[in-house]
Amino acid sequence: MMLKSIKSSSGESAPAPKVDIAVPTDALSIQEESSQEIMHDGGYGWVCVFAVFMLNAHTWGISTSYSVFLAHYRQTSTLQGASSLHYAFVGGLQFSQAFMISPLATKVMGHFGPRVCLLAGVVLQTCSLLGASFATHIWHLYLGQALGFGWGVGFILIASQNVVPQWFHRRRGLATGLAAVGTGAGGLLYAMVAGQMIQQMGVGWAIRVLAIVSGVVNTACSITVRTRDKVIHPKYSLFNFDLFRQRRYLLLLGFSFFSMLGEIVILTQIPDYGAAVLELQGTQISVIGAMVALGQILGRSSIGLASDHFGHLNIAALVTFLAGLWSLAVWIPASSYGLLIFFSLFIGAFA
């Protein structure tokens, strides 16, 4: 209740005394600093963008270059007990295992921190590729270049995918897009280099070089990456079953499933399609894989920038539609090397 006036001894009403409620300036400054900490935008985050860029280049970039190895395996088929279907299945397992291992990677990250999870992935990926380089039977390739490599990529993926968004607020889409460009940059580099190494050094040494280079680079980046978990306090759990009661989450899950299914087909099968259907050889196969990667470089950064302005889901829906339309309109009737290059460049931008 507010007191409008106070009666004096003479019976006259006197104005109520003013009461000033002082708010400690320290409390206000603490709130402002806390808000600024949570809504951070840049700083060391740009170093993390570069580190995650390099991690993507030496995980997903190497994974997408498997399309060059696939074309070589199908043309030579030197491993015992192997068929074209086996080699294609190895490429599919690479991608699937990276996501299937994510619950375990999340648990490891929650207990030991992102850096331990990153370094565990680096060791697993490097050792698996080294083992696959000595493969003489198809099951060696399944164990090394499919399962082990996929698990290593999964550990690195889970530990690194949330680093960049923690450092940015207003320019989050741009920063995330720039980090994602690493996939295309690595794919472009390794698609060209892998093809040359296979021809000059053999497939075994080509895989060993990828293992050594990726091991060194990923180790350095894993040490460089720094999270803001102490400020944000994220919670890590294997599964959150409450999410499955939300219709919007189920729709997003379905969208992610089918869009990734299409992306994997594009990233792994276009060079092999050129070799099997158009009878492309050697460098031509590598160029097709490189054009897909170049399209990713051009597309992912611009898509990230557009997402900041028009909304992430809106842009994701648009580019997914364009990828499907482009595949129907160009890939199906593609009957020449030049047309396949044209398709690969643009589909990479949408993938």
mmCIF file of C-alpha atoms in Angstrom:
data_model
loop_
_atom_site.group_PDB
_atom_site.id
_atom_site.type_symbol
_atom_site.label_atom_id
_atom_site.label_comp_id
_atom_site.label_asym_id
_atom_site.label_seq_id
_atom_site.Cartn_x
_atom_site.Cartn_y
_atom_site.Cartn_z
ATOM 1 C CA MET A 1 0.000 0.000 0.000
ATOM 2 C CA MET A 2 1.308 3.472 -0.897
ATOM 3 C CA LEU A 3 1.048 6.311 1.647
ATOM 4 C CA LYS A 4 -0.122 9.460 -0.132
ATOM 5 C CA SER A 5 0.382 11.784 2.888
ATOM 6 C CA ILE A 6 1.245 11.925 6.563
ATOM 7 C CA LYS A 7 -0.701 14.063 9.031
ATOM 8 C CA SER A 8 1.359 16.476 11.127
ATOM 9 C CA SER A 9 0.668 17.397 14.764
ATOM 10 C CA SER A 10 -1.337 20.444 13.612
ATOM 11 C CA GLY A 11 -3.689 18.192 11.700
ATOM 12 C CA GLU A 12 -2.473 19.299 8.274
ATOM 13 C CA SER A 13 -1.472 16.756 5.752
ATOM 14 C CA ALA A 14 2.203 16.674 4.889
ATOM 15 C CA PRO A 15 3.575 15.060 1.763
ATOM 16 C CA ALA A 16 4.882 11.554 2.219
ATOM 17 C CA PRO A 17 8.653 11.307 2.349
ATOM 18 C CA LYS A 18 10.376 10.151 -0.812
ATOM 19 C CA VAL A 19 11.813 6.676 -0.639
ATOM 20 C CA ASP A 20 14.625 5.907 -3.067
ATOM 21 C CA ILE A 21 15.121 2.241 -3.843
ATOM 22 C CA ALA A 22 18.776 1.904 -4.692
ATOM 23 C CA VAL A 23 19.790 -0.889 -7.064
ATOM 24 C CA PRO A 24 23.431 -1.866 -6.624
ATOM 25 C CA THR A 25 25.401 -0.938 -9.702
ATOM 26 C CA ASP A 26 27.486 -4.052 -9.200
ATOM 27 C CA ALA A 27 24.406 -6.225 -9.762
ATOM 28 C CA LEU A 28 23.584 -4.418 -13.003
ATOM 29 C CA SER A 29 27.132 -4.728 -14.274
ATOM 30 C CA ILE A 30 27.183 -8.429 -13.416
ATOM 31 C CA GLN A 31 23.951 -8.976 -15.369
ATOM 32 C CA GLU A 32 25.313 -7.045 -18.349
ATOM 33 C CA GLU A 33 28.585 -8.977 -18.300
ATOM 34 C CA SER A 34 26.702 -12.272 -18.006
ATOM 35 C CA SER A 35 24.491 -11.343 -20.951
ATOM 36 C CA GLN A 36 27.502 -10.320 -23.006
ATOM 37 C CA GLU A 37 29.283 -13.555 -22.139
ATOM 38 C CA ILE A 38 26.346 -15.696 -23.261
ATOM 39 C CA MET A 39 25.764 -13.628 -26.439
ATOM 40 C CA HIS A 40 29.415 -13.632 -27.474
ATOM 41 C CA ASP A 41 30.108 -12.795 -31.127
ATOM 42 C CA GLY A 42 33.594 -13.483 -32.446
ATOM 43 C CA GLY A 43 36.945 -13.033 -30.732
ATOM 44 C CA TYR A 44 38.718 -16.358 -30.308
ATOM 45 C CA GLY A 45 35.718 -17.804 -32.081
ATOM 46 C CA TRP A 46 37.349 -17.007 -35.431
ATOM 47 C CA VAL A 47 40.294 -19.209 -34.456
ATOM 48 C CA CYS A 48 37.786 -21.948 -33.660
ATOM 49 C CA VAL A 49 36.122 -21.395 -37.054
ATOM 50 C CA PHE A 50 39.449 -22.067 -38.777
ATOM 51 C CA ALA A 51 40.163 -25.092 -36.568
ATOM 52 C CA VAL A 52 36.739 -26.628 -37.258
ATOM 53 C CA PHE A 53 37.209 -25.791 -40.955
ATOM 54 C CA MET A 54 40.395 -27.879 -40.937
ATOM 55 C CA LEU A 55 38.747 -30.674 -38.945
ATOM 56 C CA ASN A 56 35.941 -30.863 -41.507
ATOM 57 C CA ALA A 57 38.471 -30.851 -44.341
ATOM 58 C CA HIS A 58 40.388 -33.775 -42.850
ATOM 59 C CA THR A 59 37.359 -35.851 -41.848
ATOM 60 C CA TRP A 60 34.394 -35.253 -44.170
ATOM 61 C CA GLY A 61 36.740 -34.079 -46.922
ATOM 62 C CA ILE A 62 38.593 -37.392 -46.847
ATOM 63 C CA SER A 63 35.313 -39.258 -46.561
ATOM 64 C CA THR A 64 33.893 -37.626 -49.702
ATOM 65 C CA SER A 65 37.095 -38.454 -51.583
ATOM 66 C CA TYR A 66 36.183 -42.130 -51.157
ATOM 67 C CA SER A 67 34.264 -41.739 -54.410
ATOM 68 C CA VAL A 68 37.654 -41.719 -56.176
ATOM 69 C CA PHE A 69 38.716 -44.868 -54.313
ATOM 70 C CA LEU A 70 35.361 -46.468 -55.151
ATOM 71 C CA ALA A 71 35.906 -45.948 -58.870
ATOM 72 C CA HIS A 72 39.414 -47.446 -58.549
ATOM 73 C CA TYR A 73 38.220 -50.442 -56.523
ATOM 74 C CA ARG A 74 35.479 -51.211 -59.026
ATOM 75 C CA GLN A 75 37.873 -51.029 -61.966
ATOM 76 C CA THR A 76 40.599 -53.186 -60.383
ATOM 77 C CA SER A 77 38.869 -55.253 -57.634
ATOM 78 C CA THR A 78 42.132 -56.540 -56.144
ATOM 79 C CA LEU A 79 40.767 -57.588 -52.726
ATOM 80 C CA GLN A 80 39.731 -61.190 -52.154
ATOM 81 C CA GLY A 81 36.011 -61.834 -51.807
ATOM 82 C CA ALA A 82 35.077 -58.357 -53.029
ATOM 83 C CA SER A 83 32.437 -57.236 -55.507
ATOM 84 C CA SER A 84 31.240 -53.844 -56.718
ATOM 85 C CA LEU A 85 28.434 -53.972 -54.159
ATOM 86 C CA HIS A 86 30.926 -54.537 -51.327
ATOM 87 C CA TYR A 87 32.969 -51.485 -52.292
ATOM 88 C CA ALA A 88 29.862 -49.305 -52.527
ATOM 89 C CA PHE A 89 28.710 -50.577 -49.132
ATOM 90 C CA VAL A 90 32.030 -49.544 -47.571
ATOM 91 C CA GLY A 91 31.395 -45.953 -48.648
ATOM 92 C CA GLY A 92 27.883 -45.997 -47.224
ATOM 93 C CA LEU A 93 29.104 -47.412 -43.919
ATOM 94 C CA GLN A 94 31.612 -44.573 -43.575
ATOM 95 C CA PHE A 95 28.817 -42.040 -43.391
ATOM 96 C CA SER A 96 26.338 -44.127 -41.401
ATOM 97 C CA GLN A 97 28.803 -45.107 -38.672
ATOM 98 C CA ALA A 98 29.793 -41.480 -38.125
ATOM 99 C CA PHE A 99 26.229 -40.788 -37.005
ATOM 100 C CA MET A 100 25.452 -44.127 -35.343
ATOM 101 C CA ILE A 101 28.387 -43.731 -32.954
ATOM 102 C CA SER A 102 27.138 -40.302 -31.861
ATOM 103 C CA PRO A 103 25.371 -41.473 -28.635
ATOM 104 C CA LEU A 104 28.599 -43.027 -27.354
ATOM 105 C CA ALA A 105 30.621 -39.990 -28.435
ATOM 106 C CA THR A 106 28.159 -37.724 -26.620
ATOM 107 C CA LYS A 107 28.558 -39.788 -23.448
ATOM 108 C CA VAL A 108 32.352 -39.624 -23.680
ATOM 109 C CA MET A 109 32.218 -35.865 -24.223
ATOM 110 C CA GLY A 110 29.923 -35.417 -21.230
ATOM 111 C CA HIS A 111 32.260 -37.322 -18.914
ATOM 112 C CA PHE A 112 35.698 -36.302 -20.172
ATOM 113 C CA GLY A 113 35.133 -33.113 -22.167
ATOM 114 C CA PRO A 114 35.224 -32.247 -25.880
ATOM 115 C CA ARG A 115 39.015 -32.334 -26.207
ATOM 116 C CA VAL A 116 39.303 -35.952 -25.056
ATOM 117 C CA CYS A 117 36.504 -36.872 -27.455
ATOM 118 C CA LEU A 118 38.299 -35.096 -30.306
ATOM 119 C CA LEU A 119 41.648 -36.754 -29.630
ATOM 120 C CA ALA A 120 39.993 -40.172 -29.300
ATOM 121 C CA GLY A 121 38.449 -39.641 -32.725
ATOM 122 C CA VAL A 122 41.797 -38.604 -34.203
ATOM 123 C CA VAL A 123 43.515 -41.751 -32.906
ATOM 124 C CA LEU A 124 40.685 -43.971 -34.122
ATOM 125 C CA GLN A 125 40.560 -42.393 -37.576
ATOM 126 C CA THR A 126 44.328 -42.444 -38.105
ATOM 127 C CA CYS A 127 44.799 -46.041 -36.949
ATOM 128 C CA SER A 128 41.834 -47.243 -39.008
ATOM 129 C CA LEU A 129 43.140 -45.682 -42.213
ATOM 130 C CA LEU A 130 46.614 -47.095 -41.592
ATOM 131 C CA GLY A 131 45.086 -50.535 -41.104
ATOM 132 C CA ALA A 132 42.967 -50.215 -44.246
ATOM 133 C CA SER A 133 46.052 -49.336 -46.292
ATOM 134 C CA PHE A 134 47.349 -52.902 -45.766
ATOM 135 C CA ALA A 135 44.026 -54.576 -46.664
ATOM 136 C CA THR A 136 44.173 -57.842 -48.617
ATOM 137 C CA HIS A 137 40.593 -59.037 -47.978
ATOM 138 C CA ILE A 138 37.347 -57.122 -48.199
ATOM 139 C CA TRP A 139 36.655 -57.540 -44.477
ATOM 140 C CA HIS A 140 39.864 -55.590 -43.782
ATOM 141 C CA LEU A 141 38.353 -52.685 -45.708
ATOM 142 C CA TYR A 142 35.070 -53.023 -43.827
ATOM 143 C CA LEU A 143 36.884 -52.911 -40.500
ATOM 144 C CA GLY A 144 39.291 -50.079 -41.347
ATOM 145 C CA GLN A 145 37.976 -47.764 -44.052
ATOM 146 C CA ALA A 146 34.305 -48.232 -43.103
ATOM 147 C CA LEU A 147 33.706 -48.951 -39.395
ATOM 148 C CA GLY A 148 36.848 -47.620 -37.696
ATOM 149 C CA PHE A 149 37.183 -44.568 -39.918
ATOM 150 C CA GLY A 150 33.477 -43.791 -39.583
ATOM 151 C CA TRP A 151 33.635 -44.028 -35.787
ATOM 152 C CA GLY A 152 36.642 -41.717 -35.697
ATOM 153 C CA VAL A 153 34.856 -39.152 -37.856
ATOM 154 C CA GLY A 154 31.809 -39.467 -35.591
ATOM 155 C CA PHE A 155 33.787 -38.668 -32.442
ATOM 156 C CA ILE A 156 35.348 -35.621 -34.114
ATOM 157 C CA LEU A 157 31.998 -34.521 -35.532
ATOM 158 C CA ILE A 158 30.135 -34.664 -32.223
ATOM 159 C CA ALA A 159 32.882 -32.846 -30.331
ATOM 160 C CA SER A 160 33.366 -30.086 -32.920
ATOM 161 C CA GLN A 161 29.909 -29.340 -34.337
ATOM 162 C CA ASN A 162 28.789 -27.209 -31.372
ATOM 163 C CA VAL A 163 32.018 -25.248 -30.941
ATOM 164 C CA VAL A 164 31.408 -22.489 -33.503
ATOM 165 C CA PRO A 165 27.774 -21.693 -32.501
ATOM 166 C CA GLN A 166 28.957 -21.147 -28.913
ATOM 167 C CA TRP A 167 31.179 -18.269 -30.026
ATOM 168 C CA PHE A 168 28.702 -16.418 -32.244
ATOM 169 C CA HIS A 169 25.252 -14.912 -31.953
ATOM 170 C CA ARG A 170 24.486 -12.365 -34.680
ATOM 171 C CA ARG A 171 26.827 -13.917 -37.282
ATOM 172 C CA ARG A 172 26.259 -17.534 -36.286
ATOM 173 C CA GLY A 173 25.026 -18.672 -39.705
ATOM 174 C CA LEU A 174 27.980 -17.093 -41.498
ATOM 175 C CA ALA A 175 30.529 -18.548 -39.068
ATOM 176 C CA THR A 176 28.958 -22.010 -39.216
ATOM 177 C CA GLY A 177 28.855 -21.852 -43.006
ATOM 178 C CA LEU A 178 32.525 -20.892 -43.221
ATOM 179 C CA ALA A 179 33.466 -23.808 -40.967
ATOM 180 C CA ALA A 180 31.349 -26.155 -43.103
ATOM 181 C CA VAL A 181 33.232 -25.023 -46.222
ATOM 182 C CA GLY A 182 36.074 -27.182 -44.911
ATOM 183 C CA THR A 183 34.203 -30.256 -46.136
ATOM 184 C CA GLY A 184 34.232 -28.938 -49.685
ATOM 185 C CA ALA A 185 37.810 -27.684 -49.471
ATOM 186 C CA GLY A 186 39.039 -31.033 -48.195
ATOM 187 C CA GLY A 187 36.979 -32.892 -50.760
ATOM 188 C CA LEU A 188 38.380 -30.717 -53.560
ATOM 189 C CA LEU A 189 41.969 -31.210 -52.422
ATOM 190 C CA TYR A 190 41.798 -34.916 -51.683
ATOM 191 C CA ALA A 191 39.707 -35.841 -54.721
ATOM 192 C CA MET A 192 42.480 -34.500 -56.963
ATOM 193 C CA VAL A 193 45.405 -35.648 -54.817
ATOM 194 C CA ALA A 194 43.994 -39.122 -54.136
ATOM 195 C CA GLY A 195 43.544 -39.822 -57.836
ATOM 196 C CA GLN A 196 47.148 -38.851 -58.573
ATOM 197 C CA MET A 197 48.521 -40.810 -55.608
ATOM 198 C CA ILE A 198 46.599 -43.937 -56.599
ATOM 199 C CA GLN A 199 48.094 -43.793 -60.100
ATOM 200 C CA GLN A 200 51.663 -43.034 -59.000
ATOM 201 C CA MET A 201 51.993 -44.700 -55.572
ATOM 202 C CA GLY A 202 49.259 -47.307 -55.442
ATOM 203 C CA VAL A 203 46.107 -47.369 -53.352
ATOM 204 C CA GLY A 204 47.894 -48.553 -50.184
ATOM 205 C CA TRP A 205 50.285 -45.628 -49.974
ATOM 206 C CA ALA A 206 47.543 -43.214 -50.985
ATOM 207 C CA ILE A 207 45.548 -44.221 -47.902
ATOM 208 C CA ARG A 208 48.658 -44.063 -45.687
ATOM 209 C CA VAL A 209 49.405 -40.504 -46.770
ATOM 210 C CA LEU A 210 45.815 -39.503 -45.966
ATOM 211 C CA ALA A 211 46.143 -41.150 -42.553
ATOM 212 C CA ILE A 212 49.394 -39.384 -41.645
ATOM 213 C CA VAL A 213 48.391 -35.934 -42.897
ATOM 214 C CA SER A 214 44.941 -36.051 -41.298
ATOM 215 C CA GLY A 215 46.388 -37.343 -38.035
ATOM 216 C CA VAL A 216 48.842 -34.453 -37.728
ATOM 217 C CA VAL A 217 46.373 -31.728 -38.736
ATOM 218 C CA ASN A 218 43.482 -33.048 -36.647
ATOM 219 C CA THR A 219 45.679 -33.366 -33.561
ATOM 220 C CA ALA A 220 46.787 -29.733 -33.856
ATOM 221 C CA CYS A 221 43.210 -28.530 -34.383
ATOM 222 C CA SER A 222 41.888 -30.604 -31.474
ATOM 223 C CA ILE A 223 44.362 -28.867 -29.172
ATOM 224 C CA THR A 224 43.514 -25.432 -30.618
ATOM 225 C CA VAL A 225 39.727 -25.698 -30.328
ATOM 226 C CA ARG A 226 38.279 -24.143 -27.183
ATOM 227 C CA THR A 227 34.655 -24.402 -26.060
ATOM 228 C CA ARG A 228 32.609 -22.068 -23.847
ATOM 229 C CA ASP A 229 31.018 -24.861 -21.823
ATOM 230 C CA LYS A 230 31.924 -23.147 -18.526
ATOM 231 C CA VAL A 231 29.739 -20.189 -19.504
ATOM 232 C CA ILE A 232 26.914 -21.973 -21.308
ATOM 233 C CA HIS A 233 26.808 -25.152 -19.151
ATOM 234 C CA PRO A 234 25.453 -27.567 -21.794
ATOM 235 C CA LYS A 235 23.939 -30.890 -20.738
ATOM 236 C CA TYR A 236 25.035 -34.082 -22.492
ATOM 237 C CA SER A 237 22.788 -37.145 -22.557
ATOM 238 C CA LEU A 238 22.539 -40.295 -24.666
ATOM 239 C CA PHE A 239 18.878 -39.849 -25.589
ATOM 240 C CA ASN A 240 16.168 -37.383 -24.687
ATOM 241 C CA PHE A 241 12.978 -39.344 -25.276
ATOM 242 C CA ASP A 242 10.840 -36.308 -24.468
ATOM 243 C CA LEU A 243 11.829 -34.875 -27.845
ATOM 244 C CA PHE A 244 9.993 -37.692 -29.624
ATOM 245 C CA ARG A 245 6.715 -36.392 -28.202
ATOM 246 C CA GLN A 246 7.154 -33.124 -30.085
ATOM 247 C CA ARG A 247 5.730 -33.133 -33.598
ATOM 248 C CA ARG A 248 8.067 -30.383 -34.787
ATOM 249 C CA TYR A 249 11.089 -32.401 -33.713
ATOM 250 C CA LEU A 250 9.820 -35.491 -35.549
ATOM 251 C CA LEU A 251 9.309 -33.439 -38.702
ATOM 252 C CA LEU A 252 12.834 -32.027 -38.407
ATOM 253 C CA LEU A 253 14.198 -35.532 -37.815
ATOM 254 C CA GLY A 254 12.458 -36.844 -40.925
ATOM 255 C CA PHE A 255 13.697 -33.915 -42.984
ATOM 256 C CA SER A 256 17.280 -34.484 -41.789
ATOM 257 C CA PHE A 257 17.083 -38.229 -42.497
ATOM 258 C CA PHE A 258 15.942 -37.931 -46.100
ATOM 259 C CA SER A 259 18.129 -34.927 -46.941
ATOM 260 C CA MET A 260 21.220 -36.739 -45.616
ATOM 261 C CA LEU A 261 20.218 -39.850 -47.563
ATOM 262 C CA GLY A 262 20.223 -37.838 -50.774
ATOM 263 C CA GLU A 263 23.431 -36.001 -49.893
ATOM 264 C CA ILE A 264 25.360 -39.230 -49.307
ATOM 265 C CA VAL A 265 24.281 -40.592 -52.692
ATOM 266 C CA ILE A 266 25.483 -37.401 -54.362
ATOM 267 C CA LEU A 267 28.817 -37.251 -52.554
ATOM 268 C CA THR A 268 29.747 -40.898 -53.086
ATOM 269 C CA GLN A 269 28.212 -41.965 -56.390
ATOM 270 C CA ILE A 270 28.708 -39.221 -59.004
ATOM 271 C CA PRO A 271 32.368 -40.074 -59.848
ATOM 272 C CA ASP A 272 31.513 -43.768 -59.887
ATOM 273 C CA TYR A 273 28.569 -43.010 -62.174
ATOM 274 C CA GLY A 274 30.979 -41.266 -64.539
ATOM 275 C CA ALA A 275 33.292 -44.284 -64.528
ATOM 276 C CA ALA A 276 30.570 -46.913 -64.939
ATOM 277 C CA VAL A 277 28.151 -45.172 -67.325
ATOM 278 C CA LEU A 278 30.249 -42.598 -69.203
ATOM 279 C CA GLU A 279 33.432 -44.733 -69.065
ATOM 280 C CA LEU A 280 35.566 -41.925 -67.641
ATOM 281 C CA GLN A 281 39.152 -42.702 -66.679
ATOM 282 C CA GLY A 282 41.812 -41.556 -64.189
ATOM 283 C CA THR A 283 41.995 -37.786 -63.924
ATOM 284 C CA GLN A 284 38.491 -37.337 -65.333
ATOM 285 C CA ILE A 285 37.036 -39.234 -62.364
ATOM 286 C CA SER A 286 39.019 -37.090 -59.921
ATOM 287 C CA VAL A 287 37.821 -33.907 -61.622
ATOM 288 C CA ILE A 288 34.177 -34.937 -61.192
ATOM 289 C CA GLY A 289 34.702 -35.437 -57.445
ATOM 290 C CA ALA A 290 36.593 -32.151 -57.252
ATOM 291 C CA MET A 291 33.740 -30.266 -58.948
ATOM 292 C CA VAL A 292 31.276 -31.514 -56.325
ATOM 293 C CA ALA A 293 33.647 -30.278 -53.618
ATOM 294 C CA LEU A 294 34.139 -26.935 -55.365
ATOM 295 C CA GLY A 295 30.381 -26.495 -55.449
ATOM 296 C CA GLN A 296 30.304 -27.074 -51.689
ATOM 297 C CA ILE A 297 32.904 -24.358 -51.168
ATOM 298 C CA LEU A 298 30.883 -21.858 -53.173
ATOM 299 C CA GLY A 299 27.532 -22.891 -51.779
ATOM 300 C CA ARG A 300 27.998 -23.452 -48.061
ATOM 301 C CA SER A 301 29.393 -20.045 -47.181
ATOM 302 C CA SER A 302 26.672 -18.228 -49.145
ATOM 303 C CA ILE A 303 23.990 -20.515 -47.710
ATOM 304 C CA GLY A 304 25.192 -19.721 -44.184
ATOM 305 C CA LEU A 305 25.054 -15.997 -44.904
ATOM 306 C CA ALA A 306 21.568 -16.282 -46.419
ATOM 307 C CA SER A 307 20.382 -18.269 -43.391
ATOM 308 C CA ASP A 308 21.196 -15.342 -41.099
ATOM 309 C CA HIS A 309 18.882 -13.107 -43.133
ATOM 310 C CA PHE A 310 16.030 -15.406 -44.228
ATOM 311 C CA GLY A 311 15.964 -18.138 -41.577
ATOM 312 C CA HIS A 312 17.824 -21.441 -41.343
ATOM 313 C CA LEU A 313 14.867 -23.736 -42.033
ATOM 314 C CA ASN A 314 13.656 -21.612 -44.935
ATOM 315 C CA ILE A 315 17.015 -21.784 -46.696
ATOM 316 C CA ALA A 316 17.434 -25.496 -45.874
ATOM 317 C CA ALA A 317 14.058 -26.281 -47.451
ATOM 318 C CA LEU A 318 14.864 -24.198 -50.530
ATOM 319 C CA VAL A 319 18.263 -25.747 -51.284
ATOM 320 C CA THR A 320 16.907 -29.265 -50.658
ATOM 321 C CA PHE A 321 14.167 -28.643 -53.217
ATOM 322 C CA LEU A 322 16.701 -27.249 -55.702
ATOM 323 C CA ALA A 323 18.977 -30.276 -55.218
ATOM 324 C CA GLY A 324 16.134 -32.651 -56.049
ATOM 325 C CA LEU A 325 15.016 -30.584 -59.027
ATOM 326 C CA TRP A 326 18.576 -30.305 -60.361
ATOM 327 C CA SER A 327 19.094 -34.077 -60.089
ATOM 328 C CA LEU A 328 15.921 -34.823 -62.048
ATOM 329 C CA ALA A 329 16.537 -32.164 -64.681
ATOM 330 C CA VAL A 330 20.275 -32.615 -65.302
ATOM 331 C CA TRP A 331 21.699 -35.824 -63.811
ATOM 332 C CA ILE A 332 19.256 -38.239 -65.465
ATOM 333 C CA PRO A 333 19.851 -36.955 -69.020
ATOM 334 C CA ALA A 334 23.605 -36.365 -68.435
ATOM 335 C CA SER A 335 25.369 -38.198 -71.258
ATOM 336 C CA SER A 336 28.699 -36.386 -71.585
ATOM 337 C CA TYR A 337 31.721 -35.486 -69.474
ATOM 338 C CA GLY A 338 31.054 -31.743 -69.759
ATOM 339 C CA LEU A 339 27.420 -32.040 -68.704
ATOM 340 C CA LEU A 340 28.387 -34.167 -65.698
ATOM 341 C CA ILE A 341 30.927 -31.503 -64.635
ATOM 342 C CA PHE A 342 28.195 -28.871 -64.948
ATOM 343 C CA PHE A 343 25.832 -30.960 -62.829
ATOM 344 C CA SER A 344 28.502 -31.774 -60.211
ATOM 345 C CA LEU A 345 29.432 -28.134 -59.680
ATOM 346 C CA PHE A 346 25.889 -26.961 -59.044
ATOM 347 C CA ILE A 347 24.700 -29.991 -57.072
ATOM 348 C CA GLY A 348 27.676 -29.553 -54.750
ATOM 349 C CA ALA A 349 26.443 -26.057 -53.917
ATOM 350 C CA PHE A 350 23.061 -27.466 -52.846
ATOM 351 C CA ALA A 351 24.331 -30.590 -51.060
#
